[in-house]
PDB file of C-alpha atoms in Angstrom:
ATOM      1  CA  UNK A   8      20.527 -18.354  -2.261  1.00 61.00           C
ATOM      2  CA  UNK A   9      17.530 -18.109   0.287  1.00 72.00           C
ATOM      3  CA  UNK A  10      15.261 -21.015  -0.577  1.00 76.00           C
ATOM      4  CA  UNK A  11      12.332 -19.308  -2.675  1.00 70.00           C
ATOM      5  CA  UNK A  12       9.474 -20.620  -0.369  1.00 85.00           C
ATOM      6  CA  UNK A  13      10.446 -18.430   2.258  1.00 87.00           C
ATOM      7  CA  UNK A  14      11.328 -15.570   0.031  1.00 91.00           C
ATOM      8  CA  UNK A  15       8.706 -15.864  -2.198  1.00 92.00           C
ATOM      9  CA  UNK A  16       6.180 -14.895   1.088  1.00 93.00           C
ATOM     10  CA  UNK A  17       7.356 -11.302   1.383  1.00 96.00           C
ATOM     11  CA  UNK A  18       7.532  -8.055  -0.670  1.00 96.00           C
ATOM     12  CA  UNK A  19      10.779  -6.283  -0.906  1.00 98.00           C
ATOM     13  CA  UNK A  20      11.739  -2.974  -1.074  1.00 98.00           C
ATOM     14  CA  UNK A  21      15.508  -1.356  -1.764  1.00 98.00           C
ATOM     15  CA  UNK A  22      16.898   1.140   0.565  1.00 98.00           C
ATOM     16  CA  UNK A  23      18.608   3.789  -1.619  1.00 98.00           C
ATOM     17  CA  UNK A  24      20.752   5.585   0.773  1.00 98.00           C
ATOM     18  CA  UNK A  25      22.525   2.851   1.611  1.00 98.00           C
ATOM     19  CA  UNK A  26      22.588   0.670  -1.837  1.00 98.00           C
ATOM     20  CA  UNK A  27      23.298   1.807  -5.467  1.00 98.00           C
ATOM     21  CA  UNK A  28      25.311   4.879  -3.055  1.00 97.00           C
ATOM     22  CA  UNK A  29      27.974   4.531  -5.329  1.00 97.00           C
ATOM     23  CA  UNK A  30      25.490   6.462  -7.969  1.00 98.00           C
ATOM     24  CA  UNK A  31      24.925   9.898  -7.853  1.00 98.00           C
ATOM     25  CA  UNK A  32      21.039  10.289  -5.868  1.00 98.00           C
ATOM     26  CA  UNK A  33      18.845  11.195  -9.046  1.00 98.00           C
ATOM     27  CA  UNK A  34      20.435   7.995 -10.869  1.00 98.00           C
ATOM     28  CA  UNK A  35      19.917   5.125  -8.216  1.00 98.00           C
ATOM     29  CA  UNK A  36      15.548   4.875  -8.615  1.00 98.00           C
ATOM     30  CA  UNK A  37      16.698   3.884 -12.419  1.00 98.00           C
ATOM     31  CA  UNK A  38      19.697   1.586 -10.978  1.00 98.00           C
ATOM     32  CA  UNK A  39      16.876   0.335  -9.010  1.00 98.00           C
ATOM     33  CA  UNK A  40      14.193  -0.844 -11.599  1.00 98.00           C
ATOM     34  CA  UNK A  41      17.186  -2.261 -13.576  1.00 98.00           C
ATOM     35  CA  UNK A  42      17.783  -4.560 -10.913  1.00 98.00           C
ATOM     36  CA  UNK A  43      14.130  -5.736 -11.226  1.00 98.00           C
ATOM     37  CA  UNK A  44      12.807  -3.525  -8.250  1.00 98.00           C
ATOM     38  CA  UNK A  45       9.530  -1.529  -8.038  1.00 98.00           C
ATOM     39  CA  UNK A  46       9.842  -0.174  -4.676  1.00 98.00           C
ATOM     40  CA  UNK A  47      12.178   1.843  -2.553  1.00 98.00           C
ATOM     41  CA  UNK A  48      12.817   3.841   0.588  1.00 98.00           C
ATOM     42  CA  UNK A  49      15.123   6.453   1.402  1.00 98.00           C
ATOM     43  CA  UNK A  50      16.721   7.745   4.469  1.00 98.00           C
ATOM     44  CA  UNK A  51      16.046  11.883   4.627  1.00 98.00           C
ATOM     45  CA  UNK A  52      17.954  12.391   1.211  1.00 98.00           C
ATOM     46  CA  UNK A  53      18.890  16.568   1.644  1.00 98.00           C
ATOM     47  CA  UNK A  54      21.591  16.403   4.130  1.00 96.00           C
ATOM     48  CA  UNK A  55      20.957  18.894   6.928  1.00 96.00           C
ATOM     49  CA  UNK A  56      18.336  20.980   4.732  1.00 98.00           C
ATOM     50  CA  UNK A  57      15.036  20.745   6.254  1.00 98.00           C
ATOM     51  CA  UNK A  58      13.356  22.494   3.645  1.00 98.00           C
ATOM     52  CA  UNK A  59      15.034  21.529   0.858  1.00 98.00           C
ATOM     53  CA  UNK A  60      14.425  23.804  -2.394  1.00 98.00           C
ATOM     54  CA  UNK A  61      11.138  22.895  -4.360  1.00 98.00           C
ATOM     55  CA  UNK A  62      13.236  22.652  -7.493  1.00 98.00           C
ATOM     56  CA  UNK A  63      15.521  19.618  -5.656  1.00 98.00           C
ATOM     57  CA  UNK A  64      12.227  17.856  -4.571  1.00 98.00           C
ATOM     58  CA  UNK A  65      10.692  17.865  -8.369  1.00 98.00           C
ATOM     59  CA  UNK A  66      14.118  16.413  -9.437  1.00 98.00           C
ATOM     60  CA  UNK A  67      13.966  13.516  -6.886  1.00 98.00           C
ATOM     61  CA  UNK A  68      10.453  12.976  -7.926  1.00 98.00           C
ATOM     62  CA  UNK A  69      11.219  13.094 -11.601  1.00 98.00           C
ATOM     63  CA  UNK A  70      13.669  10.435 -10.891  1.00 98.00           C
ATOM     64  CA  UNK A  71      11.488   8.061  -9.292  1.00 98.00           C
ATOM     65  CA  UNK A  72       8.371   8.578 -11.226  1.00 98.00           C
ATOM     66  CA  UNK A  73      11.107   8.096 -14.844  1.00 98.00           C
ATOM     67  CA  UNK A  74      12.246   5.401 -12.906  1.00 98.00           C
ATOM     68  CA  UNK A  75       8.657   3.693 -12.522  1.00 98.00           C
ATOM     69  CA  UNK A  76       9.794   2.723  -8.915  1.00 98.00           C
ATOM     70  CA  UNK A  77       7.677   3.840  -5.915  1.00 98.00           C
ATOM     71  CA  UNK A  78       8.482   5.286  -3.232  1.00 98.00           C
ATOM     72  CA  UNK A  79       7.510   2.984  -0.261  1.00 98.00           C
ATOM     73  CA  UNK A  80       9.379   4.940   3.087  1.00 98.00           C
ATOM     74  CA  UNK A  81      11.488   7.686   3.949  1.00 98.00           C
ATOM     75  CA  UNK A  82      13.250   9.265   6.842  1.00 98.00           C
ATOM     76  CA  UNK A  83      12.122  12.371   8.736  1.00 98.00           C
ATOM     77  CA  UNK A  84      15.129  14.622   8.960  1.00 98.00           C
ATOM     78  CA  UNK A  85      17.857  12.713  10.525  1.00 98.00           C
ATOM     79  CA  UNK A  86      21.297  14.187  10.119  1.00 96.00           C
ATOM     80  CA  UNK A  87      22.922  11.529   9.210  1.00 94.00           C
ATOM     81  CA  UNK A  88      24.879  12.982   6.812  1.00 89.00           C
ATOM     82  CA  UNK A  89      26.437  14.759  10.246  1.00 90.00           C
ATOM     83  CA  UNK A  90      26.881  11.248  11.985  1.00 89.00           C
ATOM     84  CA  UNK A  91      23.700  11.966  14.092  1.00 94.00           C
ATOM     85  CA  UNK A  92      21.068   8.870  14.577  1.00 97.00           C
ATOM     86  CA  UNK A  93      18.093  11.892  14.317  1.00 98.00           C
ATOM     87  CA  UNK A  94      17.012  14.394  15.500  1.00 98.00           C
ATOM     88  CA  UNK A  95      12.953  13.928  16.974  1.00 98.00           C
ATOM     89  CA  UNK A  96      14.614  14.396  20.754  1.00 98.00           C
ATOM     90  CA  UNK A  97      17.293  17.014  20.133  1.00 98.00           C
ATOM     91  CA  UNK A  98      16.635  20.438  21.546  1.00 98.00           C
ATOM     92  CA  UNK A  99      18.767  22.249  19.028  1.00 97.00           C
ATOM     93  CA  UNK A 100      17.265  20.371  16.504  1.00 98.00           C
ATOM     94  CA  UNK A 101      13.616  21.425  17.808  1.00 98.00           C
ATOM     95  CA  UNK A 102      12.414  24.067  14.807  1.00 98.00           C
ATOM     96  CA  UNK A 103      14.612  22.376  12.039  1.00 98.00           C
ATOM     97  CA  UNK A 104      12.517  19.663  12.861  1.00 98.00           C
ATOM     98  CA  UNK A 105       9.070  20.931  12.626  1.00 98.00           C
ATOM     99  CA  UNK A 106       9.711  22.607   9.978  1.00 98.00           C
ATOM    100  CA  UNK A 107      10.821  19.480   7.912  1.00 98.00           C
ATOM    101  CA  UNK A 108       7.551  17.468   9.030  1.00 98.00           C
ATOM    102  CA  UNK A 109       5.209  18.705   6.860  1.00 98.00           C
ATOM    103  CA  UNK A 110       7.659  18.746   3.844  1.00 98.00           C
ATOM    104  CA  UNK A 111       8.383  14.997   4.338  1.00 98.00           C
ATOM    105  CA  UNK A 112       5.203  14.174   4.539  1.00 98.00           C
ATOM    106  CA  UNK A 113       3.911  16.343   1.149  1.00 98.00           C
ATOM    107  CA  UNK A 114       7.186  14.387  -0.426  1.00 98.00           C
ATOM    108  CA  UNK A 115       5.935  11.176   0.568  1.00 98.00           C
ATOM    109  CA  UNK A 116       2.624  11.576  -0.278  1.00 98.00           C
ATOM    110  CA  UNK A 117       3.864  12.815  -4.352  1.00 98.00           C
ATOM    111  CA  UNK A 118       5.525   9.276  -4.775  1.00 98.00           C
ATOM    112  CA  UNK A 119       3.190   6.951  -3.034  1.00 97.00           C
ATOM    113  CA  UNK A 120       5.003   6.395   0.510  1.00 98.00           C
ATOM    114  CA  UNK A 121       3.328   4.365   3.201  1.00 95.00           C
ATOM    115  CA  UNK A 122       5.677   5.039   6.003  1.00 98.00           C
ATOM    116  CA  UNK A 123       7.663   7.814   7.535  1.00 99.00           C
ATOM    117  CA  UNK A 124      10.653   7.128   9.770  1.00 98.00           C
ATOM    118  CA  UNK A 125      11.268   9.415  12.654  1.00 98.00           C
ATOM    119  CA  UNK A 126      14.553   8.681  14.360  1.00 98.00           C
ATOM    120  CA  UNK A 127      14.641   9.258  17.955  1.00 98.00           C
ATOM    121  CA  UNK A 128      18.182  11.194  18.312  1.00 98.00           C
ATOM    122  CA  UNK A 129      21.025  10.687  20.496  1.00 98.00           C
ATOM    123  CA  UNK A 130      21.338  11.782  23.746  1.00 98.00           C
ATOM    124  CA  UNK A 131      22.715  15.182  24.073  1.00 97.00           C
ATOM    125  CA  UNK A 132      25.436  15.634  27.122  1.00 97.00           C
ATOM    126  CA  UNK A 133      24.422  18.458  29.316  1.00 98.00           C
ATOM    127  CA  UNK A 134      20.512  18.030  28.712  1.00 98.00           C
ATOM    128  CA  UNK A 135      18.063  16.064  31.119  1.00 98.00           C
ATOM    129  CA  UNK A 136      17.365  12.827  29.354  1.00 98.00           C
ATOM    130  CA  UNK A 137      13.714  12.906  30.547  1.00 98.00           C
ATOM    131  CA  UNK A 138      13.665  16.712  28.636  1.00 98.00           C
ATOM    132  CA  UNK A 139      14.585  14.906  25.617  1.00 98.00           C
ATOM    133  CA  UNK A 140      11.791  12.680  26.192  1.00 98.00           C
ATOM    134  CA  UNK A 141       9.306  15.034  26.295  1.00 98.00           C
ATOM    135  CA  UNK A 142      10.535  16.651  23.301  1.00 98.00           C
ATOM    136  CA  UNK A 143      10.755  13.573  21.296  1.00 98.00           C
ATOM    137  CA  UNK A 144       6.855  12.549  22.577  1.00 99.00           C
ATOM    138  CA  UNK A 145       5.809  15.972  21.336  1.00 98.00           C
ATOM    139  CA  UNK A 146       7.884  15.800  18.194  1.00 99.00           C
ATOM    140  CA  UNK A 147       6.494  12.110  17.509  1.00 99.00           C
ATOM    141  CA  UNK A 148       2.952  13.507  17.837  1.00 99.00           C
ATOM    142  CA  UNK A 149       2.931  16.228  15.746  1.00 98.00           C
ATOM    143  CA  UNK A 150       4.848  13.568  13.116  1.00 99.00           C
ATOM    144  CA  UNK A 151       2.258  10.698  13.796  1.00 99.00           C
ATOM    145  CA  UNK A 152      -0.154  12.999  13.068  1.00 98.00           C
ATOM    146  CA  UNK A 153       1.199  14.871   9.654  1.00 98.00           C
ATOM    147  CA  UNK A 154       1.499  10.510   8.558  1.00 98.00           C
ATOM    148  CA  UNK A 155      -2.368   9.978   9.154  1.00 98.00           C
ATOM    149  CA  UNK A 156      -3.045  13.003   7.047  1.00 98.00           C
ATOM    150  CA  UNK A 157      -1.681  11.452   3.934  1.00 98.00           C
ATOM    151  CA  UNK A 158      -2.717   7.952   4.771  1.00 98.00           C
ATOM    152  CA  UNK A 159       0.717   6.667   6.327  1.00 98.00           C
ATOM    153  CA  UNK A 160       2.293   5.219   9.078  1.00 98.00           C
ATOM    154  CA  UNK A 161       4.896   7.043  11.309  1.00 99.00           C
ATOM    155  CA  UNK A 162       7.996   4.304  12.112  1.00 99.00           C
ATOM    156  CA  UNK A 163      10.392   4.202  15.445  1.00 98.00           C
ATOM    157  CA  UNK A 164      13.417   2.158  15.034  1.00 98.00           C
ATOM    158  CA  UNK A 165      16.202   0.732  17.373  1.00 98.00           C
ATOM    159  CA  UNK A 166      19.532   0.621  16.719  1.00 98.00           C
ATOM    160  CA  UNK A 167      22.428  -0.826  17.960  1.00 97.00           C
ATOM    161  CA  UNK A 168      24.732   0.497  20.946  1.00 96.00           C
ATOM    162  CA  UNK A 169      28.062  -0.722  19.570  1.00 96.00           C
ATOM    163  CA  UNK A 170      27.544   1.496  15.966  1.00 96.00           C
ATOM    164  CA  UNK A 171      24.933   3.849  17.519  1.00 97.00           C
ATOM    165  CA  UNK A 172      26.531   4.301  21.371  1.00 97.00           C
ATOM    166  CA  UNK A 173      24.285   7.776  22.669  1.00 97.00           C
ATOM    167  CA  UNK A 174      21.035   6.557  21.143  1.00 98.00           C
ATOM    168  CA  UNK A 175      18.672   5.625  23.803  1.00 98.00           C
ATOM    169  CA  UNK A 176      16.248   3.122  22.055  1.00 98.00           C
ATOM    170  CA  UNK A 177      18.813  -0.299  21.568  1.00 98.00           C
ATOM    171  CA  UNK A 178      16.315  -2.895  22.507  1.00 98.00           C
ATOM    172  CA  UNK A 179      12.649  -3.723  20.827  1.00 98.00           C
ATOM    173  CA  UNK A 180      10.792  -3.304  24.126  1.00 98.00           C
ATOM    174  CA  UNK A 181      12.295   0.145  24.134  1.00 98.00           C
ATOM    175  CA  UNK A 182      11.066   1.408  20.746  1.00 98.00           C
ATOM    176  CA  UNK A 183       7.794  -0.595  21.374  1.00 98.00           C
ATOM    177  CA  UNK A 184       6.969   1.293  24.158  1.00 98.00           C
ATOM    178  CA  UNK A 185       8.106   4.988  22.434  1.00 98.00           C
ATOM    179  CA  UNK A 186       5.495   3.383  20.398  1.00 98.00           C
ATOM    180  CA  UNK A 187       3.096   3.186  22.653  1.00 98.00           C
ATOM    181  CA  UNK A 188       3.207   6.224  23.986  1.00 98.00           C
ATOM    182  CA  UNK A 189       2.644   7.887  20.975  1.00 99.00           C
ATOM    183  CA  UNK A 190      -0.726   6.195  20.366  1.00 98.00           C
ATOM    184  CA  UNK A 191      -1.790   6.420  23.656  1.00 98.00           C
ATOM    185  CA  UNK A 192      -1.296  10.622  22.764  1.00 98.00           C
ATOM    186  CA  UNK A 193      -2.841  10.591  19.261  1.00 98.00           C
ATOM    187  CA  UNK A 194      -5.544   7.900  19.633  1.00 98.00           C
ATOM    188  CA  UNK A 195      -4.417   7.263  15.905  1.00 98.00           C
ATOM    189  CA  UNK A 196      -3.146   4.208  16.308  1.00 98.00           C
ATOM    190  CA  UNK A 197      -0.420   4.625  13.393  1.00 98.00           C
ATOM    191  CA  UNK A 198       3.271   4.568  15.265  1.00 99.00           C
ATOM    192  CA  UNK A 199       4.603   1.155  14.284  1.00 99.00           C
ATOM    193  CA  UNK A 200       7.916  -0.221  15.233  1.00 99.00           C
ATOM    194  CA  UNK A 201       9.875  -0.616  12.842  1.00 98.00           C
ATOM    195  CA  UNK A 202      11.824  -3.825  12.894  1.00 98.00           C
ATOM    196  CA  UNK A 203      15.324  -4.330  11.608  1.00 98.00           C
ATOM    197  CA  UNK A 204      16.913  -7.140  12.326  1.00 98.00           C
ATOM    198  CA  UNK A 205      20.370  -6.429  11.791  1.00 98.00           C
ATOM    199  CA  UNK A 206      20.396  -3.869  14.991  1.00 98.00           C
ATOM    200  CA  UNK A 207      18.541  -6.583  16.604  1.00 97.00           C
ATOM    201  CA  UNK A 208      21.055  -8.981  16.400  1.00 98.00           C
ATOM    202  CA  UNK A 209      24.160  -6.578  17.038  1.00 98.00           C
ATOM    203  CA  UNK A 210      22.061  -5.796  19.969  1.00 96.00           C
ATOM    204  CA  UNK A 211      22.191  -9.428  21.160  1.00 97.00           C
ATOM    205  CA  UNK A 212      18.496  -9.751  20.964  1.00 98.00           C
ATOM    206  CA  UNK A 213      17.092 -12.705  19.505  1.00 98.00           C
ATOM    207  CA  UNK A 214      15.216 -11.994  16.534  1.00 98.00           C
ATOM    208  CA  UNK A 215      12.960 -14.526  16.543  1.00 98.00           C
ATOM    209  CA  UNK A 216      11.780 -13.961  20.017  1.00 98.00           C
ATOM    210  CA  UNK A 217      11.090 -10.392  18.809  1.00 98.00           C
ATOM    211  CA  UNK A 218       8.937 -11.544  16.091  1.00 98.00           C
ATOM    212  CA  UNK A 219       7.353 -13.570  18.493  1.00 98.00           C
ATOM    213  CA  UNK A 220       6.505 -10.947  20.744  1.00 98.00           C
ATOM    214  CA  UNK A 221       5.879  -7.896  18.969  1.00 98.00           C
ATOM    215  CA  UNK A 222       4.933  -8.575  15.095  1.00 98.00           C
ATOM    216  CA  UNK A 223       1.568  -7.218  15.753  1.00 97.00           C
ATOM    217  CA  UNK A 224       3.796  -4.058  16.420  1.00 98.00           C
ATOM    218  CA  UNK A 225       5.722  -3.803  12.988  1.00 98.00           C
ATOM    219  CA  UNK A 226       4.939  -1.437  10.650  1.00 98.00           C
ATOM    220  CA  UNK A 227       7.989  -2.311   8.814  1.00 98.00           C
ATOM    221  CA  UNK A 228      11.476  -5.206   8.769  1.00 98.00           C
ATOM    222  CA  UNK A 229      14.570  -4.111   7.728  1.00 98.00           C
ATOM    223  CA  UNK A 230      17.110  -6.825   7.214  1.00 98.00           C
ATOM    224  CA  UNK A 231      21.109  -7.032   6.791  1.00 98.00           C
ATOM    225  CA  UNK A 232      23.395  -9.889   7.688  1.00 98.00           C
ATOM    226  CA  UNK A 233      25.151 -10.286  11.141  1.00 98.00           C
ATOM    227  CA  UNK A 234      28.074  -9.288  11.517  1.00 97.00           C
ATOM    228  CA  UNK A 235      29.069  -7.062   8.697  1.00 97.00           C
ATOM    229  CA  UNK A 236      25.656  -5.458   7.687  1.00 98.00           C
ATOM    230  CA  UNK A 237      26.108  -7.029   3.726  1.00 98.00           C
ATOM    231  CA  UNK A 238      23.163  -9.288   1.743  1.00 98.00           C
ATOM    232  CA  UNK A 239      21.928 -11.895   3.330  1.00 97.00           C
ATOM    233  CA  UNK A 240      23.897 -15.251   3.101  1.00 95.00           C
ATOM    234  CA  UNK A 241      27.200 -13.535   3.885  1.00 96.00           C
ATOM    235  CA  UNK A 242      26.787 -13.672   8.024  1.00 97.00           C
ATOM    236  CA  UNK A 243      25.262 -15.770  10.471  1.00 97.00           C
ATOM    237  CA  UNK A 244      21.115 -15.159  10.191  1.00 97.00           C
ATOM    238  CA  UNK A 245      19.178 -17.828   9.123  1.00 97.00           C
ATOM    239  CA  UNK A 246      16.874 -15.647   7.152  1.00 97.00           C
ATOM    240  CA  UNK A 247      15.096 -19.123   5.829  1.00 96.00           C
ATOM    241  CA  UNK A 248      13.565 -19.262   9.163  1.00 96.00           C
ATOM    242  CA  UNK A 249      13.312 -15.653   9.937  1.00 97.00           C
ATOM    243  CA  UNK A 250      11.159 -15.004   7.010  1.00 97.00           C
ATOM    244  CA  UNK A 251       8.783 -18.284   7.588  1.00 96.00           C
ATOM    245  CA  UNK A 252       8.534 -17.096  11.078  1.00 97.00           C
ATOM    246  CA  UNK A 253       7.100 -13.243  10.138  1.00 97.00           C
ATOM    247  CA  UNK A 254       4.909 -15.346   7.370  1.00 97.00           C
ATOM    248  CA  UNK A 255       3.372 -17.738  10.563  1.00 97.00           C
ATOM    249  CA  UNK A 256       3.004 -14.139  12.668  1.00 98.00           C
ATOM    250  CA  UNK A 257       0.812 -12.789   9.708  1.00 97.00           C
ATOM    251  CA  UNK A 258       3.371  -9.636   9.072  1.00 97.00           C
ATOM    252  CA  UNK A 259       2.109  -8.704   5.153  1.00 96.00           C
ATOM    253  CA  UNK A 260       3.900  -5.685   5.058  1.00 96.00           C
ATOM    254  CA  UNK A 261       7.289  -5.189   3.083  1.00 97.00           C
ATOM    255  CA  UNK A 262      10.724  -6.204   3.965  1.00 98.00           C
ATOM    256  CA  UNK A 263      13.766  -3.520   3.566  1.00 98.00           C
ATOM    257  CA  UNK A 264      16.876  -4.150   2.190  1.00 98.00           C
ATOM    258  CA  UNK A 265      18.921  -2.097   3.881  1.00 98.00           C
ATOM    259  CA  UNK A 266      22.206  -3.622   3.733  1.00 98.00           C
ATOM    260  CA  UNK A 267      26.002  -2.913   2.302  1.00 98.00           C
ATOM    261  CA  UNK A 268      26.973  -4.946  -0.300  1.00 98.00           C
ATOM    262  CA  UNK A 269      30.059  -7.240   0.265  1.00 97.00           C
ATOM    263  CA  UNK A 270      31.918  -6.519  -3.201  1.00 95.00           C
ATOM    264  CA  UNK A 271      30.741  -2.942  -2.981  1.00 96.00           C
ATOM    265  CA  UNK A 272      28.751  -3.302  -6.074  1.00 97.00           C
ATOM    266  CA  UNK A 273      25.457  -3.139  -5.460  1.00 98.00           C
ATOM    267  CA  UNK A 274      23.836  -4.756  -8.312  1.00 97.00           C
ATOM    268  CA  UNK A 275      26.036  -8.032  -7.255  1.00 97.00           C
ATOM    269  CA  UNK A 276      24.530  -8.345  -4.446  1.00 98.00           C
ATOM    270  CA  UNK A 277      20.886  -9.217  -5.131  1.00 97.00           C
ATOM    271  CA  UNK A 278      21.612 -13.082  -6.204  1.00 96.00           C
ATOM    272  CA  UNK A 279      20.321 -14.081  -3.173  1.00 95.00           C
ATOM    273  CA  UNK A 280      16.653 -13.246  -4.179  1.00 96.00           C
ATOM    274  CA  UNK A 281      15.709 -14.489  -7.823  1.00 94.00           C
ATOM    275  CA  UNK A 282      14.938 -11.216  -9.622  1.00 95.00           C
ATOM    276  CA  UNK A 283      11.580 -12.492 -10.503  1.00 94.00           C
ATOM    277  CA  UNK A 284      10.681 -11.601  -6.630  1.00 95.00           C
ATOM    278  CA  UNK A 285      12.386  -8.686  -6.726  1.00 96.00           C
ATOM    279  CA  UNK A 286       9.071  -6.713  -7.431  1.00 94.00           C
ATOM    280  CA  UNK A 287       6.666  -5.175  -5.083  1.00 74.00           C
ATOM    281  CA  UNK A 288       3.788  -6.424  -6.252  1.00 64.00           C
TER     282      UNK A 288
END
């Protein structure tokens, strides 16, 4: 188990695509709170369906407001379901898009979020990368801006090359400056990078530099273990010293769990944090 000192610093919140996905969607926000959890984030939940029907949003809402579990993030469309990384910088993916922003946002807003996650897409063959670009700037603008209105923060990750191979952003100082271009546009000051520290490491990055360098950056951390992408104690990050070092860079904000569990069973896999810190605050 993670000494409690360190732990004890940060607020956690449970990525739901990704754990209790052995549960149908609409049961894991109760799966959640039994676990001892308050707070959750979700990748884009719908599939492919931008505009998913109003009767499958109230259900997903009725699950997390039964639940008593906010909602603290979710994705922007992505297409993951489809094995795409998202799809802010896709030209086919242009309208689909747009049309999902503002019912994200509205979604959001219902439970609570505080962040929306816009991921930047892979590189299409046969399109200019700098076209992409320019689509994902405008994209990320019109999303940065549909966040302020509800009192948010728009997120832009990096991921890693060896799972994620045509994504462009695989380093910090690439998201970071994605980041800052967005601002610069807007003049809103809300893209954040959002931190995970699993792609980090699979990326060969140091994590601890990154803090170092960009925590006045983060709008949000991530964390699985490296290699394997399972709870932490069960690879080779000291998270001890990872989470004192985002405490000593004055990041207050709340750390994902976005992870696999090792056994497969997700409610195994929380030992490592004493249940007692398991909620939001």
């Amino acid at each position: 188990m993670i000494d409690v000192t360190a732990a004890a610093q940060h607020r956690y919140t449970v990525n739901l695509s990704i754990l209790f996905s052995e549960l149908p969607l609409l049961e894991r926000p109760a799966a959640a709170a039994a676990a001892g959890f308050t707070a959750a984030e979700l990748w884009w939940p719908f599939g492919e369906s931008a505009t998913p029907a109003e009767a499958e949003l109230d259900a997903l809402r009725k699950a997390f407001t039964d639940a008593g579990v906010q909602l603290t993030g979710l994705n922007f469309l992505d297409d993951l379901s489809l094995g795409v990384r998202g799809t802010v910088s896709v030209p086919a993916a242009k309208d689909r898009f747009r049309a999902n922003v503002p019912v994200a946002a509205e979604l959001a807003a219902s439970l609570g979020a505080e962040a929306l996650n816009a991921l930047y897409g892979n590189r299409v063959e046969g399109v200019d990368p700098a076209e992409q670009d320019a689509l994902a700037l405008e994209n990320l603008v019109l999303a940065a801006r549909a966040a302020h209105e509800i009192g948010a923060i728009l997120l832009v990750e990096a991921l890693n090359r060896p799972e994620s191979p045509d994504y462009p952003l695989v380093s910090a100082a690439a998201a970071v400056e994605v980041v800052d271009k967005v601002n610069a546009a807007t003049g809103l000051g809300n893209a954040k990078f959002l931190c995970d520290l699993y792609h980090l490491a699979m990326n060969g990055e140091d994590p601890a530099a990154v803090i170092e360098t960009y925590a006045d950056r983060f709008g949000h951390v991530q964390i699985a273990d490296n290699p394997g992408r399972n709870e932490p104690g069960t690879g080779g990050l000291d998270f001890e010293d990872l989470f004192a070092r985002l405490t000593a860079a004055g990041y207050t904000g709340r750390i994902g769990l976005e992870y696999r569990p090792s056994t497969g069973v997700s409610a195994d896999s929380f030992e490592w944090l004493p249940r007692e810190l398991r909620s939001a605050g």
